[in-house]
JSON list of C-alpha atoms and ligand atoms in Angstrom, two decimals:
[
{"chain": "A", "resi": 1, "resn": "MET", "atom": "CA", "xyz": [135.39, 67.00, 143.58]},
{"chain": "A", "resi": 2, "resn": "THR", "atom": "CA", "xyz": [138.25, 65.06, 142.01]},
{"chain": "A", "resi": 3, "resn": "LEU", "atom": "CA", "xyz": [138.57, 66.26, 138.43]},
{"chain": "A", "resi": 4, "resn": "ARG", "atom": "CA", "xyz": [139.11, 63.51, 135.90]},
{"chain": "A", "resi": 5, "resn": "LEU", "atom": "CA", "xyz": [141.35, 65.24, 133.41]},
{"chain": "A", "resi": 6, "resn": "GLY", "atom": "CA", "xyz": [142.44, 64.63, 129.86]},
{"chain": "A", "resi": 7, "resn": "VAL", "atom": "CA", "xyz": [145.42, 66.73, 128.81]},
{"chain": "A", "resi": 8, "resn": "LEU", "atom": "CA", "xyz": [146.22, 67.43, 125.14]},
{"chain": "A", "resi": 9, "resn": "ILE", "atom": "CA", "xyz": [149.77, 68.41, 124.27]},
{"chain": "A", "resi": 10, "resn": "SER", "atom": "CA", "xyz": [151.97, 68.98, 121.23]},
{"chain": "A", "resi": 11, "resn": "GLY", "atom": "CA", "xyz": [155.42, 69.62, 122.67]},
{"chain": "A", "resi": 12, "resn": "ARG", "atom": "CA", "xyz": [157.42, 70.44, 125.78]},
{"chain": "A", "resi": 13, "resn": "GLY", "atom": "CA", "xyz": [154.59, 69.79, 128.23]},
{"chain": "A", "resi": 14, "resn": "SER", "atom": "CA", "xyz": [155.62, 72.17, 131.02]},
{"chain": "A", "resi": 15, "resn": "ASN", "atom": "CA", "xyz": [151.97, 73.06, 131.65]},
{"chain": "A", "resi": 16, "resn": "LEU", "atom": "CA", "xyz": [151.20, 69.33, 131.88]},
{"chain": "A", "resi": 17, "resn": "GLN", "atom": "CA", "xyz": [154.06, 69.08, 134.38]},
{"chain": "A", "resi": 18, "resn": "ALA", "atom": "CA", "xyz": [152.52, 71.86, 136.49]},
{"chain": "A", "resi": 19, "resn": "ILE", "atom": "CA", "xyz": [149.27, 69.86, 136.66]},
{"chain": "A", "resi": 20, "resn": "LEU", "atom": "CA", "xyz": [151.11, 66.63, 137.51]},
{"chain": "A", "resi": 21, "resn": "ASP", "atom": "CA", "xyz": [153.11, 68.38, 140.23]},
{"chain": "A", "resi": 22, "resn": "ALA", "atom": "CA", "xyz": [150.01, 70.01, 141.72]},
{"chain": "A", "resi": 23, "resn": "THR", "atom": "CA", "xyz": [148.16, 66.68, 141.84]},
{"chain": "A", "resi": 24, "resn": "ALA", "atom": "CA", "xyz": [151.19, 64.89, 143.34]},
{"chain": "A", "resi": 25, "resn": "SER", "atom": "CA", "xyz": [151.49, 67.51, 146.07]},
{"chain": "A", "resi": 26, "resn": "GLN", "atom": "CA", "xyz": [147.68, 67.46, 146.58]},
{"chain": "A", "resi": 27, "resn": "THR", "atom": "CA", "xyz": [147.46, 71.18, 145.87]},
{"chain": "A", "resi": 28, "resn": "LEU", "atom": "CA", "xyz": [144.98, 70.17, 143.19]},
{"chain": "A", "resi": 29, "resn": "ASP", "atom": "CA", "xyz": [142.30, 67.51, 143.56]},
{"chain": "A", "resi": 30, "resn": "ALA", "atom": "CA", "xyz": [142.62, 65.95, 140.10]},
{"chain": "A", "resi": 31, "resn": "ASP", "atom": "CA", "xyz": [143.40, 62.68, 138.41]},
{"chain": "A", "resi": 32, "resn": "VAL", "atom": "CA", "xyz": [145.08, 62.90, 135.01]},
{"chain": "A", "resi": 33, "resn": "ARG", "atom": "CA", "xyz": [143.37, 59.97, 133.25]},
{"chain": "A", "resi": 34, "resn": "LEU", "atom": "CA", "xyz": [144.93, 60.36, 129.82]},
{"chain": "A", "resi": 35, "resn": "VAL", "atom": "CA", "xyz": [147.49, 62.51, 127.99]},
{"chain": "A", "resi": 36, "resn": "ILE", "atom": "CA", "xyz": [147.20, 62.67, 124.21]},
{"chain": "A", "resi": 37, "resn": "SER", "atom": "CA", "xyz": [149.84, 64.20, 121.96]},
{"chain": "A", "resi": 38, "resn": "ASN", "atom": "CA", "xyz": [149.37, 64.87, 118.26]},
{"chain": "A", "resi": 39, "resn": "ARG", "atom": "CA", "xyz": [153.15, 64.58, 117.85]},
{"chain": "A", "resi": 40, "resn": "ALA", "atom": "CA", "xyz": [155.19, 61.45, 118.57]},
{"chain": "A", "resi": 41, "resn": "ASP", "atom": "CA", "xyz": [158.27, 63.49, 119.55]},
{"chain": "A", "resi": 42, "resn": "ALA", "atom": "CA", "xyz": [156.53, 65.61, 122.22]},
{"chain": "A", "resi": 43, "resn": "GLN", "atom": "CA", "xyz": [158.68, 65.90, 125.34]},
{"chain": "A", "resi": 44, "resn": "GLY", "atom": "CA", "xyz": [155.48, 65.95, 127.39]},
{"chain": "A", "resi": 45, "resn": "LEU", "atom": "CA", "xyz": [155.04, 62.22, 126.68]},
{"chain": "A", "resi": 46, "resn": "GLU", "atom": "CA", "xyz": [158.16, 61.52, 128.79]},
{"chain": "A", "resi": 47, "resn": "ARG", "atom": "CA", "xyz": [156.73, 63.64, 131.60]},
{"chain": "A", "resi": 48, "resn": "ALA", "atom": "CA", "xyz": [153.52, 61.57, 131.54]},
{"chain": "A", "resi": 49, "resn": "ALA", "atom": "CA", "xyz": [155.52, 58.31, 131.58]},
{"chain": "A", "resi": 50, "resn": "ARG", "atom": "CA", "xyz": [157.62, 59.52, 134.52]},
{"chain": "A", "resi": 51, "resn": "ALA", "atom": "CA", "xyz": [154.44, 60.32, 136.45]},
{"chain": "A", "resi": 52, "resn": "GLY", "atom": "CA", "xyz": [152.94, 56.92, 135.60]},
{"chain": "A", "resi": 53, "resn": "VAL", "atom": "CA", "xyz": [150.07, 58.50, 133.67]},
{"chain": "A", "resi": 54, "resn": "SER", "atom": "CA", "xyz": [148.51, 56.87, 130.57]},
{"chain": "A", "resi": 55, "resn": "ALA", "atom": "CA", "xyz": [149.49, 58.59, 127.35]},
{"chain": "A", "resi": 56, "resn": "CYS", "atom": "CA", "xyz": [149.12, 58.00, 123.64]},
{"chain": "A", "resi": 57, "resn": "VAL", "atom": "CA", "xyz": [149.92, 59.62, 120.32]},
{"chain": "A", "resi": 58, "resn": "LEU", "atom": "CA", "xyz": [147.22, 60.51, 117.83]},
{"chain": "A", "resi": 59, "resn": "GLU", "atom": "CA", "xyz": [148.79, 62.07, 114.76]},
{"chain": "A", "resi": 60, "resn": "HIS", "atom": "CA", "xyz": [146.37, 64.37, 112.98]},
{"chain": "A", "resi": 61, "resn": "GLY", "atom": "CA", "xyz": [148.07, 63.56, 109.67]},
{"chain": "A", "resi": 62, "resn": "ALA", "atom": "CA", "xyz": [146.79, 59.99, 109.93]},
{"chain": "A", "resi": 63, "resn": "PHE", "atom": "CA", "xyz": [143.19, 61.17, 109.55]},
{"chain": "A", "resi": 64, "resn": "ALA", "atom": "CA", "xyz": [141.52, 62.13, 106.27]},
{"chain": "A", "resi": 65, "resn": "THR", "atom": "CA", "xyz": [139.53, 64.99, 107.80]},
{"chain": "A", "resi": 66, "resn": "ARG", "atom": "CA", "xyz": [139.67, 67.28, 110.79]},
{"chain": "A", "resi": 67, "resn": "SER", "atom": "CA", "xyz": [136.34, 66.00, 112.07]},
{"chain": "A", "resi": 68, "resn": "GLU", "atom": "CA", "xyz": [137.54, 62.36, 112.01]},
{"chain": "A", "resi": 69, "resn": "PHE", "atom": "CA", "xyz": [140.56, 63.37, 114.10]},
{"chain": "A", "resi": 70, "resn": "ASP", "atom": "CA", "xyz": [138.33, 65.33, 116.48]},
{"chain": "A", "resi": 71, "resn": "ALA", "atom": "CA", "xyz": [135.91, 62.40, 116.85]},
{"chain": "A", "resi": 72, "resn": "GLU", "atom": "CA", "xyz": [138.71, 59.93, 117.64]},
{"chain": "A", "resi": 73, "resn": "LEU", "atom": "CA", "xyz": [140.22, 62.33, 120.20]},
{"chain": "A", "resi": 74, "resn": "ALA", "atom": "CA", "xyz": [136.85, 62.73, 121.92]},
{"chain": "A", "resi": 75, "resn": "ALA", "atom": "CA", "xyz": [136.19, 58.96, 121.86]},
{"chain": "A", "resi": 76, "resn": "ARG", "atom": "CA", "xyz": [139.52, 58.16, 123.52]},
{"chain": "A", "resi": 77, "resn": "LEU", "atom": "CA", "xyz": [139.01, 60.77, 126.24]},
{"chain": "A", "resi": 78, "resn": "LEU", "atom": "CA", "xyz": [135.45, 59.62, 126.95]},
{"chain": "A", "resi": 79, "resn": "ALA", "atom": "CA", "xyz": [136.61, 55.98, 127.09]},
{"chain": "A", "resi": 80, "resn": "ALA", "atom": "CA", "xyz": [139.20, 57.01, 129.69]},
{"chain": "A", "resi": 81, "resn": "GLY", "atom": "CA", "xyz": [136.45, 58.51, 131.86]},
{"chain": "A", "resi": 82, "resn": "VAL", "atom": "CA", "xyz": [137.64, 62.09, 131.35]},
{"chain": "A", "resi": 83, "resn": "ASP", "atom": "CA", "xyz": [135.21, 64.87, 132.25]},
{"chain": "A", "resi": 84, "resn": "TRP", "atom": "CA", "xyz": [137.39, 67.97, 131.77]},
{"chain": "A", "resi": 85, "resn": "VAL", "atom": "CA", "xyz": [139.92, 68.52, 128.97]},
{"chain": "A", "resi": 86, "resn": "VAL", "atom": "CA", "xyz": [142.97, 70.79, 129.22]},
{"chain": "A", "resi": 87, "resn": "LEU", "atom": "CA", "xyz": [144.67, 72.10, 126.09]},
{"chain": "A", "resi": 88, "resn": "ALA", "atom": "CA", "xyz": [148.23, 72.50, 127.35]},
{"chain": "A", "resi": 89, "resn": "GLY", "atom": "CA", "xyz": [150.23, 73.76, 124.41]},
{"chain": "A", "resi": 90, "resn": "PHE", "atom": "CA", "xyz": [148.08, 71.75, 122.00]},
{"chain": "A", "resi": 91, "resn": "MET", "atom": "CA", "xyz": [148.66, 73.28, 118.58]},
{"chain": "A", "resi": 92, "resn": "ARG", "atom": "CA", "xyz": [145.48, 72.16, 116.77]},
{"chain": "A", "resi": 93, "resn": "VAL", "atom": "CA", "xyz": [142.14, 73.95, 116.58]},
{"chain": "A", "resi": 94, "resn": "LEU", "atom": "CA", "xyz": [139.32, 71.68, 117.75]},
{"chain": "A", "resi": 95, "resn": "GLY", "atom": "CA", "xyz": [135.98, 71.73, 115.94]},
{"chain": "A", "resi": 96, "resn": "GLN", "atom": "CA", "xyz": [132.42, 71.61, 117.15]},
{"chain": "A", "resi": 97, "resn": "ALA", "atom": "CA", "xyz": [132.34, 67.80, 116.99]},
{"chain": "A", "resi": 98, "resn": "PHE", "atom": "CA", "xyz": [134.94, 67.70, 119.74]},
{"chain": "A", "resi": 99, "resn": "LEU", "atom": "CA", "xyz": [133.57, 70.60, 121.77]},
{"chain": "A", "resi": 100, "resn": "SER", "atom": "CA", "xyz": [130.05, 69.20, 121.86]},
{"chain": "A", "resi": 101, "resn": "ALA", "atom": "CA", "xyz": [131.42, 66.01, 123.49]},
{"chain": "A", "resi": 102, "resn": "PHE", "atom": "CA", "xyz": [132.69, 68.20, 126.38]},
{"chain": "A", "resi": 103, "resn": "PRO", "atom": "CA", "xyz": [130.34, 71.21, 126.52]},
{"chain": "A", "resi": 104, "resn": "ASP", "atom": "CA", "xyz": [131.99, 74.08, 128.46]},
{"chain": "A", "resi": 105, "resn": "ARG", "atom": "CA", "xyz": [134.48, 71.53, 129.81]},
{"chain": "A", "resi": 106, "resn": "VAL", "atom": "CA", "xyz": [137.52, 72.30, 127.68]},
{"chain": "A", "resi": 107, "resn": "ILE", "atom": "CA", "xyz": [140.06, 74.87, 128.89]},
{"chain": "A", "resi": 108, "resn": "ASN", "atom": "CA", "xyz": [143.09, 76.40, 127.20]},
{"chain": "A", "resi": 109, "resn": "VAL", "atom": "CA", "xyz": [146.08, 78.39, 128.42]},
{"chain": "A", "resi": 110, "resn": "HIS", "atom": "CA", "xyz": [147.16, 81.23, 126.15]},
{"chain": "A", "resi": 111, "resn": "PRO", "atom": "CA", "xyz": [150.26, 83.44, 126.61]},
{"chain": "A", "resi": 112, "resn": "SER", "atom": "CA", "xyz": [148.62, 86.88, 126.37]},
{"chain": "A", "resi": 113, "resn": "LEU", "atom": "CA", "xyz": [145.98, 88.94, 128.11]},
{"chain": "A", "resi": 114, "resn": "LEU", "atom": "CA", "xyz": [143.07, 88.02, 125.85]},
{"chain": "A", "resi": 115, "resn": "PRO", "atom": "CA", "xyz": [141.38, 89.49, 123.88]},
{"chain": "A", "resi": 116, "resn": "ALA", "atom": "CA", "xyz": [144.75, 91.13, 123.05]},
{"chain": "A", "resi": 117, "resn": "PHE", "atom": "CA", "xyz": [147.12, 89.10, 120.88]},
{"chain": "A", "resi": 118, "resn": "PRO", "atom": "CA", "xyz": [145.21, 85.91, 120.05]},
{"chain": "A", "resi": 119, "resn": "GLY", "atom": "CA", "xyz": [146.78, 83.28, 117.80]},
{"chain": "A", "resi": 120, "resn": "MET", "atom": "CA", "xyz": [150.37, 82.21, 117.33]},
{"chain": "A", "resi": 121, "resn": "ARG", "atom": "CA", "xyz": [153.49, 83.81, 118.88]},
{"chain": "A", "resi": 122, "resn": "ALA", "atom": "CA", "xyz": [151.41, 85.88, 121.30]},
{"chain": "A", "resi": 123, "resn": "GLN", "atom": "CA", "xyz": [154.42, 86.84, 123.44]},
{"chain": "A", "resi": 124, "resn": "ALA", "atom": "CA", "xyz": [156.30, 88.13, 120.37]},
{"chain": "A", "resi": 125, "resn": "GLN", "atom": "CA", "xyz": [153.18, 89.98, 119.21]},
{"chain": "A", "resi": 126, "resn": "ALA", "atom": "CA", "xyz": [153.07, 91.84, 122.54]},
{"chain": "A", "resi": 127, "resn": "VAL", "atom": "CA", "xyz": [156.78, 92.73, 122.45]},
{"chain": "A", "resi": 128, "resn": "GLU", "atom": "CA", "xyz": [156.63, 93.81, 118.79]},
{"chain": "A", "resi": 129, "resn": "TYR", "atom": "CA", "xyz": [153.60, 95.97, 119.54]},
{"chain": "A", "resi": 130, "resn": "GLY", "atom": "CA", "xyz": [155.44, 97.75, 122.33]},
{"chain": "A", "resi": 131, "resn": "ALA", "atom": "CA", "xyz": [152.97, 96.67, 125.02]},
{"chain": "A", "resi": 132, "resn": "ARG", "atom": "CA", "xyz": [154.08, 97.64, 128.54]},
{"chain": "A", "resi": 133, "resn": "VAL", "atom": "CA", "xyz": [152.11, 94.85, 130.16]},
{"chain": "A", "resi": 134, "resn": "THR", "atom": "CA", "xyz": [151.25, 91.35, 128.99]},
{"chain": "A", "resi": 135, "resn": "GLY", "atom": "CA", "xyz": [150.17, 88.15, 130.66]},
{"chain": "A", "resi": 136, "resn": "CYS", "atom": "CA", "xyz": [148.42, 84.86, 130.27]},
{"chain": "A", "resi": 137, "resn": "THR", "atom": "CA", "xyz": [144.83, 83.72, 130.14]},
{"chain": "A", "resi": 138, "resn": "VAL", "atom": "CA", "xyz": [143.12, 80.47, 131.02]},
{"chain": "A", "resi": 139, "resn": "HIS", "atom": "CA", "xyz": [139.75, 80.32, 129.31]},
{"chain": "A", "resi": 140, "resn": "LEU", "atom": "CA", "xyz": [136.94, 78.00, 128.30]},
{"chain": "A", "resi": 141, "resn": "VAL", "atom": "CA", "xyz": [137.31, 76.94, 124.69]},
{"chain": "A", "resi": 142, "resn": "ASP", "atom": "CA", "xyz": [134.55, 77.83, 122.25]},
{"chain": "A", "resi": 143, "resn": "ALA", "atom": "CA", "xyz": [134.39, 77.56, 118.47]},
{"chain": "A", "resi": 144, "resn": "GLY", "atom": "CA", "xyz": [136.57, 80.67, 117.92]},
{"chain": "A", "resi": 145, "resn": "THR", "atom": "CA", "xyz": [140.34, 80.99, 118.25]},
{"chain": "A", "resi": 146, "resn": "ASP", "atom": "CA", "xyz": [141.22, 82.14, 121.81]},
{"chain": "A", "resi": 147, "resn": "THR", "atom": "CA", "xyz": [137.79, 83.71, 122.24]},
{"chain": "A", "resi": 148, "resn": "GLY", "atom": "CA", "xyz": [136.09, 81.73, 125.03]},
{"chain": "A", "resi": 149, "resn": "PRO", "atom": "CA", "xyz": [135.04, 82.98, 128.49]},
{"chain": "A", "resi": 150, "resn": "ILE", "atom": "CA", "xyz": [138.00, 83.95, 130.70]},
{"chain": "A", "resi": 151, "resn": "ILE", "atom": "CA", "xyz": [138.61, 82.02, 133.93]},
{"chain": "A", "resi": 152, "resn": "VAL", "atom": "CA", "xyz": [141.97, 83.35, 135.24]},
{"chain": "A", "resi": 153, "resn": "GLN", "atom": "CA", "xyz": [144.46, 85.96, 134.04]},
{"chain": "A", "resi": 154, "resn": "ARG", "atom": "CA", "xyz": [147.88, 86.88, 135.40]},
{"chain": "A", "resi": 155, "resn": "CYS", "atom": "CA", "xyz": [149.99, 89.78, 134.17]},
{"chain": "A", "resi": 156, "resn": "ILE", "atom": "CA", "xyz": [153.63, 90.87, 134.02]},
{"chain": "A", "resi": 157, "resn": "GLN", "atom": "CA", "xyz": [155.34, 94.15, 133.13]},
{"chain": "A", "resi": 158, "resn": "ILE", "atom": "CA", "xyz": [157.48, 94.12, 129.99]},
{"chain": "A", "resi": 159, "resn": "ALA", "atom": "CA", "xyz": [160.81, 95.83, 130.77]},
{"chain": "A", "resi": 160, "resn": "PRO", "atom": "CA", "xyz": [162.28, 98.35, 128.29]},
{"chain": "A", "resi": 161, "resn": "MET", "atom": "CA", "xyz": [164.29, 96.45, 125.63]},
{"chain": "A", "resi": 162, "resn": "GLU", "atom": "CA", "xyz": [163.27, 93.08, 127.11]},
{"chain": "A", "resi": 163, "resn": "SER", "atom": "CA", "xyz": [163.72, 90.19, 124.66]},
{"chain": "A", "resi": 164, "resn": "VAL", "atom": "CA", "xyz": [160.89, 87.95, 123.49]},
{"chain": "A", "resi": 165, "resn": "GLU", "atom": "CA", "xyz": [162.74, 84.98, 125.04]},
{"chain": "A", "resi": 166, "resn": "SER", "atom": "CA", "xyz": [162.81, 86.66, 128.43]},
{"chain": "A", "resi": 167, "resn": "VAL", "atom": "CA", "xyz": [159.10, 87.53, 128.27]},
{"chain": "A", "resi": 168, "resn": "GLU", "atom": "CA", "xyz": [158.29, 83.96, 127.19]},
{"chain": "A", "resi": 169, "resn": "ALA", "atom": "CA", "xyz": [160.23, 82.48, 130.10]},
{"chain": "A", "resi": 170, "resn": "ARG", "atom": "CA", "xyz": [158.62, 84.75, 132.68]},
{"chain": "A", "resi": 171, "resn": "LEU", "atom": "CA", "xyz": [155.16, 84.23, 131.22]},
{"chain": "A", "resi": 172, "resn": "LEU", "atom": "CA", "xyz": [155.52, 80.45, 131.23]},
{"chain": "A", "resi": 173, "resn": "HIS", "atom": "CA", "xyz": [155.87, 80.54, 134.99]},
{"chain": "A", "resi": 174, "resn": "GLU", "atom": "CA", "xyz": [152.67, 82.62, 135.22]},
{"chain": "A", "resi": 175, "resn": "GLU", "atom": "CA", "xyz": [150.89, 80.16, 132.90]},
{"chain": "A", "resi": 176, "resn": "HIS", "atom": "CA", "xyz": [151.66, 77.28, 135.26]},
{"chain": "A", "resi": 177, "resn": "THR", "atom": "CA", "xyz": [150.26, 79.21, 138.24]},
{"chain": "A", "resi": 178, "resn": "ALA", "atom": "CA", "xyz": [147.17, 80.37, 136.34]},
{"chain": "A", "resi": 179, "resn": "LEU", "atom": "CA", "xyz": [146.39, 76.90, 134.97]},
{"chain": "A", "resi": 180, "resn": "VAL", "atom": "CA", "xyz": [146.56, 75.24, 138.37]},
{"chain": "A", "resi": 181, "resn": "ARG", "atom": "CA", "xyz": [144.47, 78.07, 139.88]},
{"chain": "A", "resi": 182, "resn": "ALA", "atom": "CA", "xyz": [141.78, 77.65, 137.20]},
{"chain": "A", "resi": 183, "resn": "LEU", "atom": "CA", "xyz": [141.64, 73.90, 137.82]},
{"chain": "A", "resi": 184, "resn": "GLN", "atom": "CA", "xyz": [141.38, 74.49, 141.58]},
{"chain": "A", "resi": 185, "resn": "LEU", "atom": "CA", "xyz": [138.39, 76.79, 140.98]},
{"chain": "A", "resi": 186, "resn": "ILE", "atom": "CA", "xyz": [136.75, 74.19, 138.75]},
{"chain": "A", "resi": 187, "resn": "SER", "atom": "CA", "xyz": [137.40, 71.42, 141.25]},
{"chain": "A", "resi": 188, "resn": "ALA", "atom": "CA", "xyz": [135.92, 73.53, 144.05]},
{"chain": "A", "resi": 189, "resn": "GLY", "atom": "CA", "xyz": [132.79, 74.15, 141.96]},
{"chain": "A", "resi": 190, "resn": "GLN", "atom": "CA", "xyz": [133.37, 77.90, 142.10]},
{"chain": "A", "resi": 191, "resn": "LEU", "atom": "CA", "xyz": [132.71, 78.72, 138.44]},
{"chain": "A", "resi": 192, "resn": "SER", "atom": "CA", "xyz": [129.45, 79.44, 136.70]},
{"chain": "A", "resi": 193, "resn": "ILE", "atom": "CA", "xyz": [128.62, 80.98, 133.34]},
{"chain": "A", "resi": 194, "resn": "GLU", "atom": "CA", "xyz": [126.36, 83.98, 132.87]},
{"chain": "A", "resi": 195, "resn": "THR", "atom": "CA", "xyz": [125.35, 86.00, 129.85]},
{"chain": "A", "resi": 196, "resn": "SER", "atom": "CA", "xyz": [126.01, 89.73, 130.10]},
{"chain": "A", "resi": 197, "resn": "SER", "atom": "CA", "xyz": [123.45, 92.33, 129.06]},
{"chain": "A", "resi": 198, "resn": "ALA", "atom": "CA", "xyz": [125.47, 92.75, 125.86]},
{"chain": "A", "resi": 199, "resn": "GLY", "atom": "CA", "xyz": [125.01, 89.05, 125.12]},
{"chain": "A", "resi": 200, "resn": "ARG", "atom": "CA", "xyz": [128.54, 87.90, 125.99]},
{"chain": "A", "resi": 201, "resn": "ARG", "atom": "CA", "xyz": [128.95, 84.59, 127.84]},
{"chain": "A", "resi": 202, "resn": "ARG", "atom": "CA", "xyz": [131.33, 85.04, 130.72]},
{"chain": "A", "resi": 203, "resn": "VAL", "atom": "CA", "xyz": [132.61, 83.09, 133.70]},
{"chain": "A", "resi": 204, "resn": "VAL", "atom": "CA", "xyz": [131.66, 84.21, 137.20]},
{"chain": "A", "resi": 205, "resn": "VAL", "atom": "CA", "xyz": [133.90, 83.11, 140.10]},
{"chain": "A", "resi": 206, "resn": "GLN", "atom": "CA", "xyz": [132.09, 82.64, 143.42]},
{"chain": "B", "resi": 1, "resn": "GRF", "atom": "C1", "xyz": [152.65, 77.76, 126.22]},
{"chain": "B", "resi": 1, "resn": "GRF", "atom": "O1", "xyz": [153.26, 79.01, 126.13]},
{"chain": "B", "resi": 1, "resn": "GRF", "atom": "C2", "xyz": [151.19, 77.86, 125.91]},
{"chain": "B", "resi": 1, "resn": "GRF", "atom": "O2", "xyz": [150.59, 79.01, 126.36]},
{"chain": "B", "resi": 1, "resn": "GRF", "atom": "C3", "xyz": [151.23, 77.86, 124.42]},
{"chain": "B", "resi": 1, "resn": "GRF", "atom": "O3", "xyz": [152.20, 76.91, 124.09]},
{"chain": "B", "resi": 1, "resn": "GRF", "atom": "C4", "xyz": [153.15, 76.83, 125.15]},
{"chain": "B", "resi": 1, "resn": "GRF", "atom": "C5", "xyz": [153.17, 75.41, 125.60]},
{"chain": "B", "resi": 1, "resn": "GRF", "atom": "O4", "xyz": [154.18, 75.16, 126.55]},
{"chain": "B", "resi": 1, "resn": "GRF", "atom": "N1", "xyz": [149.92, 77.62, 123.87]},
{"chain": "B", "resi": 1, "resn": "GRF", "atom": "P1", "xyz": [154.28, 73.74, 127.24]},
{"chain": "B", "resi": 1, "resn": "GRF", "atom": "O5", "xyz": [154.22, 72.68, 126.13]},
{"chain": "B", "resi": 1, "resn": "GRF", "atom": "O6", "xyz": [153.13, 73.58, 128.20]},
{"chain": "B", "resi": 1, "resn": "GRF", "atom": "O7", "xyz": [155.60, 73.74, 127.93]}
]
């Protein structure tokens, strides 16, 4: 099934680029219908323009409340015919008003092996902690911060004395692979959600 994607960005947009490249090479059956950035200076906007994909800026500061911003974001994506939303380096937390417009159809890529190191600067958190292994996670977004059901994870070893910058660069590459893989699984209809005996919602891959 061709996924009709909306991609939300705040900056560089390398994860957006991975999606655009995978669709162009037909590795991924998806159509990026709309890119929205909450920052006018996001480099990802140029990537969208180069790929001939519709993009717009919606600055959160222009809205009186978080829920008004969320509602406008959801309205624009729905108007563009989007059925799955990818948070690709989008640096705003989305509330229930947004999530209920796309129930279990919003995914995020996070640069750690969740549930370890949620939140900001996850790569630096792992290095500062002295972790020997870290990675990235693509997960469904729920109302918590980096808490939703896991779809794909990839891991790397952290070398002794390795810098945060080096870990970030190596992880970014893994993020691109994991994000495209998660979208391929979604497109192929291979994911379902179950509730474990302990009451945790989790993704099952067929
Ligand atoms: C990525 O490391 C992502 O995991 C994090 O922000 C970064 C975004 O990179 N949430 P890019 O904008 O996709 O290049």
